Amino acid sequence: MKGIKHPRNDETINPSGNASIYDIIDGIDSSRRTFIKGSVGTTALAAAGGLTLSGLVGTVQAAPVPAGLGFPGIGFESVPASVSVTTAPAASAVADKITVPAGYTAELFVAWGDAIMPGGVPFASDASNTAAEQAKQFGAHNDGMAFFPFTGADGKPTSDRGILAINNEYTPEEILTPAGIAGANLAAVRKSQAAHGVSILEARRRNGKWAVVKNSPYGRRLTANTKTRISGPAAGHALMKANEYSINENGSFPTGKQTDGFTAYGTINNCANGVTPWGTYLTCEENFNGNFGANTAVPAPTSGEVGKMFNRYGLTKDGFNYKWHTQDPRFDLNGNPNEANLFGWVVEVDPYDPKNVPVKRTALGRIKHESAQYVVDKDGHLAVYMGDDERNEYIYKFVSAGKYNPASRAANRDLLDAGTLYVAKFASDLSGQWLALLPGTIGTDGLALRDNANFAGADDAEVLAKILIKTRMAADAVGATMMDRPEWTGARPRIGGFNKIEIYCTLTNNNRRGSSATPSSNKADGSTAAGSARPAVDAANPREDNIYGHIIRWQEDADTVKATSFTWNLFLQAGDTKTTKPAKPTNNYKGNIVADPFGSADFGAPDGLWFDHFGRLWVQTDQIGDASGDWKNIGANCMVCADPNTGMARRFLTGPNGCEVTGIAMSPDGKTMWVGVQHPGEDALPSNPELKSRWPANQWGVESDGVTSVPFGRPRSSVVVITKDDGGIIGS
């Protein structure tokens, strides 16, 4: 999810003055050992260094699942790190291909520009497809995804036919059109907007071959111009009313009115994802700020409410150089400042209903949303766990006011519209608190949020709306723990005798952690610029210059999602066991990944994270991907599989040059897996699109259907389909 149009997010938008749980690393209260006792044996803990931070991160066993209860194990050997030049362009030090273990076959399933719905036309390798054509094709830079099976005659989910909903996060402007970013006219901007959003397609296996059903009535595209509905506590608020435009291929024309606060157009920067237990798709809007811009300076942070919000969410004059604002006044920050408030939400989509209007669920807060992982507890209460992908941002959960009704899909339609949004505070004694973002919550300044100037309103309904629109500022105010880029969240399946509510979250990196002799934090008044703080190390983020990242996990107290307290520890610290980089007092850069042989599964920048049906944890990475600098030993981005019982990890897949490995889905029987590859060969030039990668054409001549050709011309973000040659369960 990173690229030249997607920032490395190594600047903190969160400069509040909150203390960041520091310095008591060696003072862990033994009364808070509940989670550790369930996950680390006394002998192992003593051998690792005792109940200290170094001991805890050196012991990576999760709470054990009894053996022999269906866990298929990890039955493949790690593939080597991709640092070869044998199949790579001259400019690359990694193999420009997908690699999977022996006994597996990977095929190209769908690529940017493939037709996925009636009226779709094939991909033009010279980038001459129009915006109208792109709107019926697979979008660009795919990210999170989910598989929604159809039901067979026996009433059970099928494993040979279903719907794949796949996010399209951002666009490669340099190769999206023949002229690249220099040719950012209206036609180019409309094509870029058409390549954002979500691609929904039908996947079917016939005679052993998986294919996209190109004329399926379920085929659908959501783009930057698709009509959506706004629901929940912030719907209808004045800050959610933007200038209204008539939008068509000839431009966006002002009507002279404002929208009603219940309607928005478009979903953009769709990064990770989630699903609901009633079978809908949750797509998460992340770096929406980069799509906006202005022709003149934007309001200063001290100029009032608009300037302060722009500052906290990273909205700037130039954005990420998309130049949409030069052709489409909807995205001009000065002319239409409230439009930005319509993005940064979790959007619910029904993949089974092509006429369904997507819904922006404001009760889940407005942040740079990564994933949205649901959990239903034993009493039917539903929670959604989420990360905000920016250095020094926060981890959240939403708990619905109503209960999930498994007997009625319709009864759950608005379950995500009412409830409580919480933000996490991690303590150094391995306990944690969920801080409610409600009008009556007392902030670190001693004032209730309703009395904080940032959220002041005529009544608590308006206060709550402002809290949700300014979620980051509310989290600042209550003193949440700043994290090292919280991204995907995953809930460990409660199977095989394991009954705890245990959530994992990838913390991708933070090279600013511990980087200053005078640490700074996100100011409690919400005035911190996005990505600007330089916090000290703390128990939950224990490494200065944390370039390789780590994975944190927690268990809810009393096994209920309604708990306001939890226990936590670190599952692993990523790193390079072969590094010669000089160690720092809190960071040897080697990590503590458990692998056999030692060092055979090294990885860094954990990003995608997903548990399969069998309880195995799959982790995908997002680093530079070309074996340069700090990544010379780790090589290309990869996907590893980890056993939460033992922490043992093995590398399952490596990607082509310059890509990110992101997005994963599996058929109900576990015998088919889809994996996403984003932005291979990025940083190419309009004059030479294949400068750094020729993938996927260099690996396959046809797609998995055996029919669709794969032309050269430019690298393409794609989804691959993986099967085991013996027909068995993936990974077993």
XYZ file of C-alpha atoms in Angstrom:
732
model
C 0.000 0.000 0.000
C 2.979 2.238 -0.325
C 4.313 3.827 -3.446
C 5.262 7.155 -4.871
C 1.626 8.178 -4.546
C 1.304 6.522 -1.144
C 3.575 8.027 1.495
C 5.815 5.952 3.708
C 3.810 7.485 6.559
C 7.015 8.155 8.438
C 5.839 11.512 9.591
C 3.523 11.850 12.519
C 0.283 13.619 12.016
C -0.131 13.222 15.719
C 1.765 15.790 17.805
C -0.269 15.733 20.996
C 1.444 16.015 24.342
C 0.319 12.608 25.567
C 2.772 10.609 27.598
C 3.689 7.469 25.680
C 3.884 4.746 28.377
C 7.531 4.923 28.892
C 10.425 3.935 31.018
C 8.819 1.426 33.356
C 9.794 -1.448 31.092
C 11.389 -3.395 33.945
C 8.596 -2.724 36.426
C 5.923 -5.081 35.188
C 3.415 -5.828 37.916
C 3.235 -9.587 38.497
C -0.500 -9.284 39.137
C -0.943 -8.551 35.441
C 0.450 -11.891 34.244
C -2.832 -13.434 33.126
C -2.145 -13.223 29.402
C 1.496 -14.211 29.820
C 0.664 -17.217 31.998
C -1.628 -18.421 29.270
C 1.013 -18.050 26.614
C 4.473 -18.518 28.079
C 5.677 -21.346 30.262
C 7.702 -20.575 33.389
C 10.774 -22.379 32.078
C 10.653 -20.633 28.707
C 10.167 -17.259 30.346
C 13.062 -17.783 32.722
C 15.308 -18.863 29.855
C 14.352 -15.776 27.888
C 15.167 -13.379 30.691
C 12.224 -13.390 33.075
C 9.305 -11.001 33.303
C 11.096 -8.127 31.625
C 10.546 -6.597 28.223
C 13.450 -8.521 26.710
C 12.126 -11.729 28.214
C 8.625 -11.169 26.933
C 9.601 -10.376 23.368
C 11.967 -13.308 23.408
C 9.092 -15.675 24.133
C 6.599 -15.735 21.309
C 4.231 -18.578 22.099
C 0.565 -17.754 21.985
C -1.963 -19.317 24.325
C -1.793 -22.981 23.323
C -4.398 -24.846 21.333
C -4.610 -28.532 22.323
C -2.881 -30.717 19.744
C -4.841 -32.926 17.386
C -7.993 -30.808 17.179
C -7.902 -29.902 13.526
C -4.914 -27.582 13.254
C -3.277 -28.667 9.987
C 0.137 -27.295 10.855
C 2.579 -25.718 8.435
C 3.764 -28.362 6.023
C 6.054 -26.522 3.635
C 9.657 -25.384 3.843
C 10.481 -21.689 3.619
C 11.235 -20.426 0.137
C 14.532 -18.502 0.004
C 14.594 -14.735 0.238
C 14.418 -13.209 -3.237
C 17.766 -11.524 -3.784
C 18.589 -13.100 -7.161
C 19.184 -11.235 -10.421
C 18.533 -14.212 -12.661
C 15.121 -13.112 -13.916
C 15.209 -9.450 -12.996
C 15.661 -6.302 -15.044
C 19.187 -4.947 -14.917
C 18.120 -2.283 -12.412
C 16.874 -4.849 -9.882
C 18.528 -7.070 -7.292
C 15.486 -9.328 -6.801
C 13.787 -11.861 -9.023
C 10.983 -10.240 -10.991
C 8.501 -13.025 -10.331
C 6.273 -14.728 -7.776
C 7.863 -17.687 -6.002
C 5.922 -20.278 -3.956
C 7.086 -23.530 -2.303
C 7.648 -26.760 -4.173
C 4.382 -28.602 -4.640
C 2.352 -25.429 -5.259
C 1.234 -23.664 -8.423
C 0.661 -19.922 -8.697
C -1.234 -18.516 -11.672
C -2.312 -15.034 -12.647
C -6.004 -14.653 -11.822
C -6.790 -11.009 -12.621
C -4.707 -7.945 -13.444
C -5.223 -4.213 -13.616
C -7.329 -3.420 -16.681
C -8.970 -6.829 -17.133
C -12.672 -6.755 -17.946
C -14.746 -7.861 -14.942
C -18.322 -6.950 -15.914
C -20.624 -6.773 -18.919
C -19.369 -4.261 -21.479
C -15.787 -4.494 -20.281
C -12.993 -4.386 -22.859
C -9.494 -5.895 -22.661
C -6.527 -4.075 -21.168
C -4.623 -1.849 -23.591
C -0.914 -2.269 -22.975
C -0.221 1.244 -24.248
C -2.494 2.658 -21.465
C -4.975 4.026 -24.000
C -8.047 2.671 -22.178
C -10.408 5.527 -21.370
C -11.955 6.384 -18.014
C -15.256 4.861 -19.166
C -13.458 1.648 -20.084
C -11.493 1.611 -16.830
C -14.772 1.876 -14.922
C -15.660 -1.624 -16.186
C -12.199 -3.066 -15.691
C -10.266 -4.330 -12.689
C -8.945 -1.291 -10.828
C -5.359 -0.324 -10.109
C -3.105 -1.232 -7.181
C -5.265 -3.889 -5.550
C -5.046 -4.346 -1.783
C -7.315 -6.081 0.765
C -9.816 -8.646 -0.475
C -12.385 -11.192 0.648
C -14.086 -14.204 -0.918
C -17.861 -14.548 -0.594
C -18.937 -18.059 -1.595
C -22.241 -18.943 -3.150
C -24.384 -21.584 -1.472
C -24.571 -25.030 -3.019
C -27.567 -27.302 -3.396
C -26.735 -28.822 -0.027
C -27.061 -25.411 1.644
C -23.332 -25.196 2.366
C -20.834 -22.635 1.031
C -19.252 -23.703 -2.245
C -15.512 -23.652 -2.894
C -15.637 -23.426 -6.680
C -17.791 -20.343 -7.153
C -18.093 -17.045 -5.344
C -17.564 -13.313 -5.385
C -14.227 -11.647 -4.771
C -14.377 -8.094 -3.469
C -10.970 -6.463 -3.922
C -9.820 -2.994 -2.907
C -8.049 -0.691 -5.364
C -5.976 1.612 -3.238
C -4.263 4.124 -5.488
C -3.058 4.682 -9.032
C 0.315 4.680 -10.847
C -0.039 8.039 -12.551
C 3.308 7.629 -14.343
C 2.013 4.668 -16.361
C -1.771 4.971 -15.988
C -1.983 7.051 -19.166
C 0.444 7.423 -22.077
C 1.584 10.894 -20.969
C 1.874 10.156 -17.251
C 1.314 12.803 -14.586
C 2.485 15.545 -16.942
C -0.678 14.993 -18.922
C -3.081 15.474 -16.015
C -6.017 16.729 -18.055
C -9.646 15.937 -17.258
C -9.561 12.630 -19.160
C -6.514 11.466 -17.190
C -8.008 12.541 -13.856
C -11.262 10.753 -14.607
C -9.332 7.587 -15.477
C -7.400 7.843 -12.220
C -10.647 8.257 -10.317
C -12.130 5.275 -12.154
C -9.176 3.082 -11.159
C -9.646 3.787 -7.424
C -12.208 2.110 -5.189
C -13.321 -1.517 -5.199
C -13.512 -4.239 -7.854
C -16.245 -6.833 -7.322
C -16.104 -9.871 -9.586
C -17.381 -13.395 -9.893
C -14.775 -16.156 -9.597
C -15.556 -19.640 -10.854
C -13.607 -22.863 -11.239
C -14.484 -25.077 -14.182
C -12.527 -28.170 -15.167
C -9.913 -27.289 -12.615
C -9.302 -23.763 -13.953
C -10.154 -20.609 -12.035
C -11.462 -17.711 -14.109
C -13.114 -14.329 -13.797
C -16.655 -14.475 -15.170
C -16.314 -11.390 -17.329
C -20.020 -11.017 -18.132
C -21.306 -11.793 -14.637
C -24.204 -9.698 -13.323
C -22.287 -9.531 -10.032
C -19.367 -7.732 -11.692
C -19.200 -4.198 -10.395
C -16.871 -1.252 -9.840
C -16.998 1.325 -7.065
C -14.931 4.380 -7.982
C -14.128 7.885 -6.787
C -17.448 9.010 -8.272
C -19.847 6.276 -7.105
C -22.830 7.496 -5.108
C -22.728 6.392 -1.471
C -24.863 6.856 1.603
C -23.645 8.311 4.917
C -25.084 6.799 8.071
C -24.533 6.841 11.799
C -24.036 9.636 14.350
C -22.097 12.010 12.053
C -24.557 11.802 9.161
C -26.260 15.098 8.430
C -23.818 17.208 10.461
C -22.798 20.543 8.941
C -19.193 19.350 8.545
C -20.508 16.526 6.336
C -22.214 18.912 3.915
C -20.013 19.759 0.924
C -20.559 21.653 -2.290
C -22.830 19.742 -4.642
C -21.694 18.987 -8.189
C -23.162 17.406 -11.268
C -20.514 14.797 -12.133
C -20.001 13.437 -15.648
C -17.244 12.722 -18.159
C -17.134 16.399 -19.149
C -16.410 17.679 -15.655
C -17.832 18.380 -12.199
C -20.221 21.294 -12.385
C -21.453 23.172 -9.279
C -25.191 23.177 -8.744
C -25.024 26.089 -6.324
C -26.283 23.855 -3.502
C -24.760 21.823 -0.712
C -25.123 18.102 -0.212
C -27.428 17.001 2.597
C -24.806 15.371 4.832
C -26.319 11.961 4.126
C -24.887 11.592 0.611
C -21.322 11.392 -0.671
C -19.712 10.511 -3.959
C -16.865 8.074 -4.211
C -14.641 5.868 -2.140
C -10.870 6.276 -2.530
C -7.567 4.984 -1.224
C -9.225 1.700 -0.334
C -6.567 -0.138 1.586
C -7.272 -3.094 3.855
C -10.688 -4.531 4.494
C -12.984 -6.602 6.625
C -16.154 -8.613 6.414
C -19.244 -8.862 8.585
C -20.770 -12.077 9.922
C -23.868 -11.327 7.847
C -21.866 -11.481 4.612
C -21.084 -7.905 3.622
C -17.747 -6.351 2.713
C -16.033 -3.569 4.659
C -13.667 -1.450 2.593
C -11.396 0.955 4.452
C -10.482 4.435 3.209
C -6.887 5.179 4.142
C -4.702 7.938 2.618
C -7.591 10.001 1.276
C -5.738 13.202 2.153
C -3.327 12.731 -0.754
C -6.045 13.006 -3.388
C -6.871 16.580 -2.404
C -4.960 19.750 -3.207
C -5.284 23.458 -3.795
C -4.008 26.048 -6.228
C -3.140 28.429 -3.388
C -2.044 27.987 0.223
C -4.481 26.095 2.453
C -5.667 27.520 5.797
C -3.001 27.545 8.505
C -3.438 25.263 11.548
C -4.045 28.329 13.702
C -6.666 29.838 11.423
C -9.671 27.971 12.776
C -11.472 24.653 12.666
C -10.779 23.874 9.005
C -7.059 24.612 9.242
C -6.708 22.526 12.382
C -8.472 19.551 10.804
C -6.361 19.809 7.653
C -3.248 19.832 9.834
C -4.248 16.810 11.921
C -5.263 14.714 8.905
C -2.371 15.737 6.637
C -4.292 17.691 4.009
C -1.881 19.954 2.116
C -1.719 22.198 -0.913
C 0.031 19.626 -3.122
C -1.349 16.385 -1.705
C 0.391 13.405 -3.302
C 0.623 15.160 -6.662
C -2.441 13.522 -8.162
C -3.543 16.932 -9.463
C -7.198 15.967 -9.270
C -8.003 19.393 -7.873
C -6.742 21.067 -11.060
C -9.494 19.388 -13.095
C -12.162 18.500 -10.542
C -13.275 21.242 -8.108
C -14.668 18.623 -5.714
C -11.085 17.967 -4.610
C -10.023 21.614 -4.225
C -9.424 22.142 -0.497
C -9.993 25.870 -0.640
C -13.062 25.819 -2.822
C -14.685 22.772 -1.203
C -13.117 22.191 2.234
C -15.794 19.856 3.644
C -15.375 17.324 0.845
C -12.379 15.851 2.684
C -14.626 15.067 5.656
C -16.561 12.648 3.458
C -13.552 10.324 3.302
C -11.617 8.347 5.893
C -14.486 6.017 6.758
C -15.269 2.313 6.760
C -17.673 1.642 3.884
C -20.052 -1.322 3.929
C -20.942 -2.982 0.614
C -23.195 -5.934 -0.148
C -21.277 -7.959 -2.771
C -24.297 -10.142 -3.491
C -26.464 -7.183 -4.527
C -25.144 -5.256 -7.556
C -27.681 -2.489 -6.940
C -26.705 -1.981 -3.294
C -25.664 1.580 -2.419
C -22.435 1.522 -0.361
C -22.762 2.967 3.150
C -20.143 5.030 5.003
C -20.510 3.948 8.644
C -19.534 7.008 10.670
C -19.906 5.283 14.058
C -16.568 3.578 13.324
C -14.743 6.905 13.243
C -12.769 8.882 10.666
C -9.104 7.929 10.469
C -6.709 6.511 7.890
C -8.483 3.197 8.181
C -6.564 0.010 7.610
C -8.524 -3.130 8.322
C -11.809 -3.755 10.127
C -11.774 -7.099 11.945
C -15.022 -8.206 13.548
C -15.504 -10.419 16.598
C -18.808 -11.680 17.971
C -18.553 -12.815 21.585
C -20.481 -15.589 23.315
C -23.321 -13.201 24.191
C -23.763 -11.923 20.643
C -22.050 -8.568 21.117
C -20.122 -7.418 18.058
C -16.861 -5.469 17.933
C -14.770 -4.169 15.036
C -11.011 -3.689 15.607
C -9.165 -1.112 13.492
C -5.765 0.508 13.000
C -4.918 4.039 11.840
C -1.967 3.779 9.458
C 0.296 6.659 10.337
C 3.312 6.818 12.559
C 2.221 7.572 16.115
C -1.456 6.902 15.524
C -3.814 4.651 17.447
C -5.646 1.327 17.665
C -9.454 1.437 17.946
C -12.426 -0.817 18.518
C -16.107 -0.206 17.924
C -18.671 -2.106 20.005
C -22.203 -2.173 18.644
C -25.139 -1.219 20.846
C -27.232 -4.050 19.457
C -26.471 -7.747 19.217
C -25.751 -9.772 16.117
C -28.736 -11.794 14.933
C -27.509 -14.918 13.069
C -31.066 -15.825 12.091
C -31.808 -12.658 10.116
C -29.410 -10.969 7.724
C -31.724 -7.993 7.410
C -31.774 -7.478 11.179
C -28.055 -6.659 11.116
C -28.169 -4.117 8.327
C -27.689 -1.118 10.605
C -25.798 -2.805 13.443
C -22.726 -0.673 12.667
C -24.622 2.606 13.075
C -24.957 2.688 16.862
C -22.454 1.819 19.539
C -19.283 3.056 21.205
C -15.919 3.781 19.625
C -12.900 3.149 21.876
C -9.184 3.860 21.557
C -6.455 1.768 23.171
C -4.031 2.713 25.922
C -1.268 0.171 26.569
C 0.406 0.171 29.982
C 3.900 -1.059 30.753
C 2.579 -3.716 33.152
C 1.020 -5.541 30.158
C -2.461 -4.314 30.956
C -4.478 -2.020 28.764
C -7.577 0.137 28.728
C -10.164 0.916 26.118
C -10.960 4.623 26.401
C -14.469 5.490 25.224
C -14.708 8.380 22.768
C -17.948 9.778 24.146
C -19.086 13.286 25.129
C -18.727 12.558 28.844
C -15.248 11.007 28.697
C -12.727 13.027 30.681
C -9.628 14.033 28.759
C -6.104 14.427 30.063
C -6.853 18.115 30.645
C -9.575 17.210 33.160
C -12.385 18.313 30.856
C -15.132 16.150 29.420
C -14.938 15.948 25.638
C -18.210 17.874 25.439
C -16.371 20.786 27.085
C -13.379 20.574 24.745
C -13.452 23.355 22.167
C -12.713 20.888 19.355
C -16.010 19.066 19.932
C -18.319 21.722 21.342
C -21.898 21.464 20.121
C -25.485 22.379 20.857
C -26.094 18.969 22.446
C -24.367 15.630 22.958
C -25.565 14.360 19.586
C -23.593 17.117 17.866
C -20.639 16.574 20.196
C -20.547 12.895 19.271
C -20.740 13.738 15.566
C -17.702 16.009 15.929
C -15.817 13.375 17.933
C -16.316 10.904 15.084
C -15.411 13.385 12.345
C -12.306 14.411 14.326
C -11.509 10.963 15.707
C -7.749 11.517 15.811
C -8.181 14.671 17.875
C -10.493 12.892 20.315
C -7.921 10.118 20.766
C -5.290 12.784 21.412
C -7.483 14.360 24.053
C -7.987 11.177 26.105
C -4.321 10.156 26.086
C -4.295 7.061 23.875
C -1.017 5.253 23.182
C 0.800 6.287 20.028
C 1.788 3.221 18.029
C 4.321 2.434 15.299
C 1.876 2.544 12.387
C -1.002 0.241 13.353
C -2.238 -1.461 10.219
C -4.115 -4.740 9.772
C -5.899 -6.402 12.672
C -6.763 -10.088 12.863
C -8.814 -12.146 15.310
C -7.499 -15.571 16.182
C -10.216 -18.156 15.431
C -11.842 -19.685 18.477
C -11.460 -23.272 17.386
C -9.893 -26.458 18.714
C -10.578 -25.590 22.328
C -9.217 -22.038 22.104
C -11.906 -19.665 23.404
C -10.150 -16.397 24.116
C -10.811 -13.173 22.237
C -7.277 -12.606 20.994
C -6.513 -9.843 18.484
C -3.267 -9.258 16.577
C -2.161 -6.003 14.926
C 0.780 -5.293 12.654
C 2.901 -2.274 13.576
C 4.740 -1.705 10.336
C 7.583 0.620 11.330
C 8.541 3.976 12.819
C 12.023 5.302 12.195
C 11.144 8.331 14.325
C 10.555 6.323 17.481
C 13.285 7.237 19.969
C 14.987 9.490 17.425
C 15.166 12.669 19.491
C 16.941 13.635 22.693
C 13.840 15.669 23.475
C 10.917 13.350 22.636
C 7.614 14.788 21.505
C 4.131 13.332 21.514
C 0.759 14.054 20.010
C -0.551 17.140 21.746
C -3.701 16.602 23.726
C -5.337 19.641 22.118
C -5.285 17.938 18.713
C -2.962 20.464 17.118
C -0.206 18.100 16.030
C 0.629 17.955 12.346
C 0.213 14.560 10.761
C 3.324 12.470 11.218
C 5.486 14.982 13.064
C 6.036 13.667 16.612
C 9.195 11.889 17.745
C 8.081 9.773 20.677
C 10.293 7.910 23.126
C 10.273 4.114 23.197
C 7.654 2.494 25.392
C 6.604 -1.015 26.336
C 4.278 -1.522 23.368
C 6.729 0.093 20.948
C 10.076 -0.837 22.493
C 12.582 -0.212 19.675
C 14.089 3.098 18.687
C 14.499 3.513 14.932
C 11.952 0.743 14.452
C 12.536 0.203 10.738
C 11.489 -3.471 10.702
C 8.299 -3.271 12.790
C 6.558 -5.751 15.080
C 3.237 -7.468 15.823
C 1.306 -6.835 19.023
C -1.600 -8.878 20.397
C -4.077 -8.640 23.232
C -6.832 -10.608 24.934
C -10.056 -9.030 26.094
C -10.781 -9.425 29.795
C -13.664 -11.757 30.701
C -13.819 -12.963 27.083
C -16.236 -10.223 26.073
C -15.839 -7.538 23.449
C -17.552 -5.133 25.838
C -14.528 -5.269 28.152
C -12.834 -1.959 28.826
C -9.596 -3.638 29.896
C -7.266 -6.172 28.309
C -3.896 -7.858 28.665
C -1.277 -7.742 25.944
C 2.204 -8.726 24.808
C 4.362 -8.725 21.691
C 3.975 -11.664 19.325
C 7.186 -10.939 17.446
C 9.675 -8.300 16.431
C 10.598 -8.446 12.754
C 14.174 -8.073 11.629
C 17.226 -9.227 9.702
C 19.283 -11.893 11.485
C 22.189 -11.273 9.078
C 22.338 -7.531 9.519
C 25.628 -5.770 10.207
C 23.824 -2.555 11.071
C 25.223 -1.207 14.388
C 22.862 -2.011 17.233
C 21.165 0.638 19.333
C 20.451 0.297 23.069
C 16.876 -0.852 22.428
C 17.238 -2.312 18.934
C 19.680 -4.836 17.500
C 17.686 -4.893 14.231
C 17.796 -8.704 14.234
C 14.324 -9.279 15.634
C 13.182 -12.499 17.274
C 11.361 -14.401 14.528
C 11.206 -18.116 15.321
C 12.309 -20.119 12.289
C 14.031 -23.390 11.450
C 16.660 -23.034 10.166
C 17.340 -19.869 12.129
C 16.994 -16.797 9.905
C 15.117 -18.638 7.146
C 11.932 -16.577 7.543
C 13.313 -13.090 8.138
C 10.971 -10.300 7.137
C 10.319 -6.659 7.908
C 7.569 -4.065 7.681
C 4.667 -6.420 8.532
C 1.489 -5.024 7.024
C -1.198 -7.453 5.877
C -2.297 -9.875 8.596
C -4.974 -12.548 8.354
C -5.971 -15.759 10.128
C -7.180 -18.600 7.938
C -10.033 -20.950 8.846
C -7.571 -23.321 10.493
C -6.010 -20.854 12.921
C -2.776 -20.119 11.060
C -1.540 -16.536 10.840
C -0.476 -15.158 7.447
C 1.634 -11.984 7.404
C 2.387 -9.879 4.314
C 5.091 -7.234 4.048
C 5.452 -3.734 2.666
C 9.017 -2.490 2.398
C 10.908 -1.047 -0.563
C 10.994 -4.483 -2.187
C 14.209 -4.232 -4.205
C 16.874 -5.520 -1.775
C 18.418 -2.091 -1.374
C 19.783 -0.502 1.805
C 18.488 -2.083 4.998
C 16.707 -4.738 2.912
C 19.684 -6.242 1.092
C 19.410 -9.552 2.966
C 15.617 -9.729 3.196
C 15.154 -8.954 -0.491
C 11.723 -8.733 -2.076
C 8.501 -8.408 -0.155
C 7.000 -11.677 0.973
C 4.240 -13.535 2.788
C 4.955 -15.779 5.763
C 2.796 -18.244 7.643
C 3.102 -18.400 11.435
C 1.819 -20.852 14.007
C 0.297 -18.890 16.914
C 0.916 -21.877 19.189
C 4.687 -21.822 18.808
C 5.501 -18.636 16.913
C 7.211 -20.714 14.208
C 7.197 -18.834 10.883
C 7.948 -19.950 7.341
C 8.183 -17.886 4.182
C 5.510 -19.007 1.721
C 5.797 -16.470 -1.105
C 8.110 -13.810 -2.476
C 6.994 -11.099 -4.873
C 8.398 -9.407 -7.979
C 10.570 -6.325 -7.989
C 9.396 -3.257 -6.117
C 6.006 -4.700 -5.246
C 4.072 -4.962 -2.010
C 2.426 -8.271 -1.132
C -1.025 -7.395 0.150
C -4.483 -8.892 0.305
C -5.397 -12.517 0.888
C -8.475 -14.724 0.666
C -9.180 -18.457 0.765
C -11.957 -20.740 -0.421
C -14.051 -22.387 2.318
C -12.318 -25.742 1.817
C -8.888 -24.138 2.187
C -7.687 -25.512 -1.141
C -7.545 -22.234 -3.082
C -5.823 -19.036 -2.018
C -5.806 -15.619 -3.658
C -2.925 -13.222 -2.937
C -2.489 -9.649 -4.114
C 0.613 -8.048 -5.623
C 0.605 -4.262 -5.676
C 2.711 -1.724 -7.621
C 5.381 -4.023 -9.137
C 8.202 -2.005 -10.682
C 7.007 1.320 -9.296
C 8.872 4.542 -10.078
C 8.868 3.745 -13.787
C 8.769 6.489 -16.412
C 6.047 7.236 -18.956
C 8.722 6.817 -21.623
C 9.807 3.456 -20.208
C 7.016 1.823 -18.162
C 8.919 -1.471 -17.898
C 12.098 0.115 -16.572
C 11.991 -1.840 -13.301
C 9.544 -4.681 -13.884
C 7.863 -6.589 -16.679
C 5.646 -8.576 -14.315
C 3.267 -10.352 -14.759
C 3.795 -10.775 -18.513
C 7.333 -12.064 -17.954
C 6.022 -14.923 -15.790
C 2.824 -15.969 -17.572
C 1.609 -15.835 -21.148
C -2.013 -16.453 -20.194
C -4.098 -16.090 -17.063
C -5.477 -18.944 -14.964
C -8.456 -19.352 -17.289
C -6.056 -20.505 -20.002
C -7.537 -17.969 -22.423
C -6.859 -14.363 -21.411
C -3.476 -13.263 -22.763
C -1.032 -11.271 -20.662
C 0.574 -8.570 -22.817
C 3.852 -6.804 -22.186
C 3.890 -3.020 -22.108
C 3.769 -2.049 -18.452
C 3.795 -3.780 -15.041
C 0.354 -4.430 -13.563
C -0.879 -4.880 -10.027
C -2.596 -8.250 -9.940
C -4.124 -11.067 -7.936
C -2.624 -14.550 -8.210
C -4.450 -17.781 -7.449
C -2.514 -20.532 -5.648
C -3.329 -24.213 -5.363
C -1.516 -27.226 -3.993
C -0.497 -29.712 -6.656
C -1.861 -32.659 -4.668
C -5.195 -30.894 -4.228
C -4.692 -30.427 -0.500
C -5.184 -27.566 1.910
C -2.929 -24.585 1.305
C -0.039 -24.536 3.754
C -0.620 -28.017 5.139
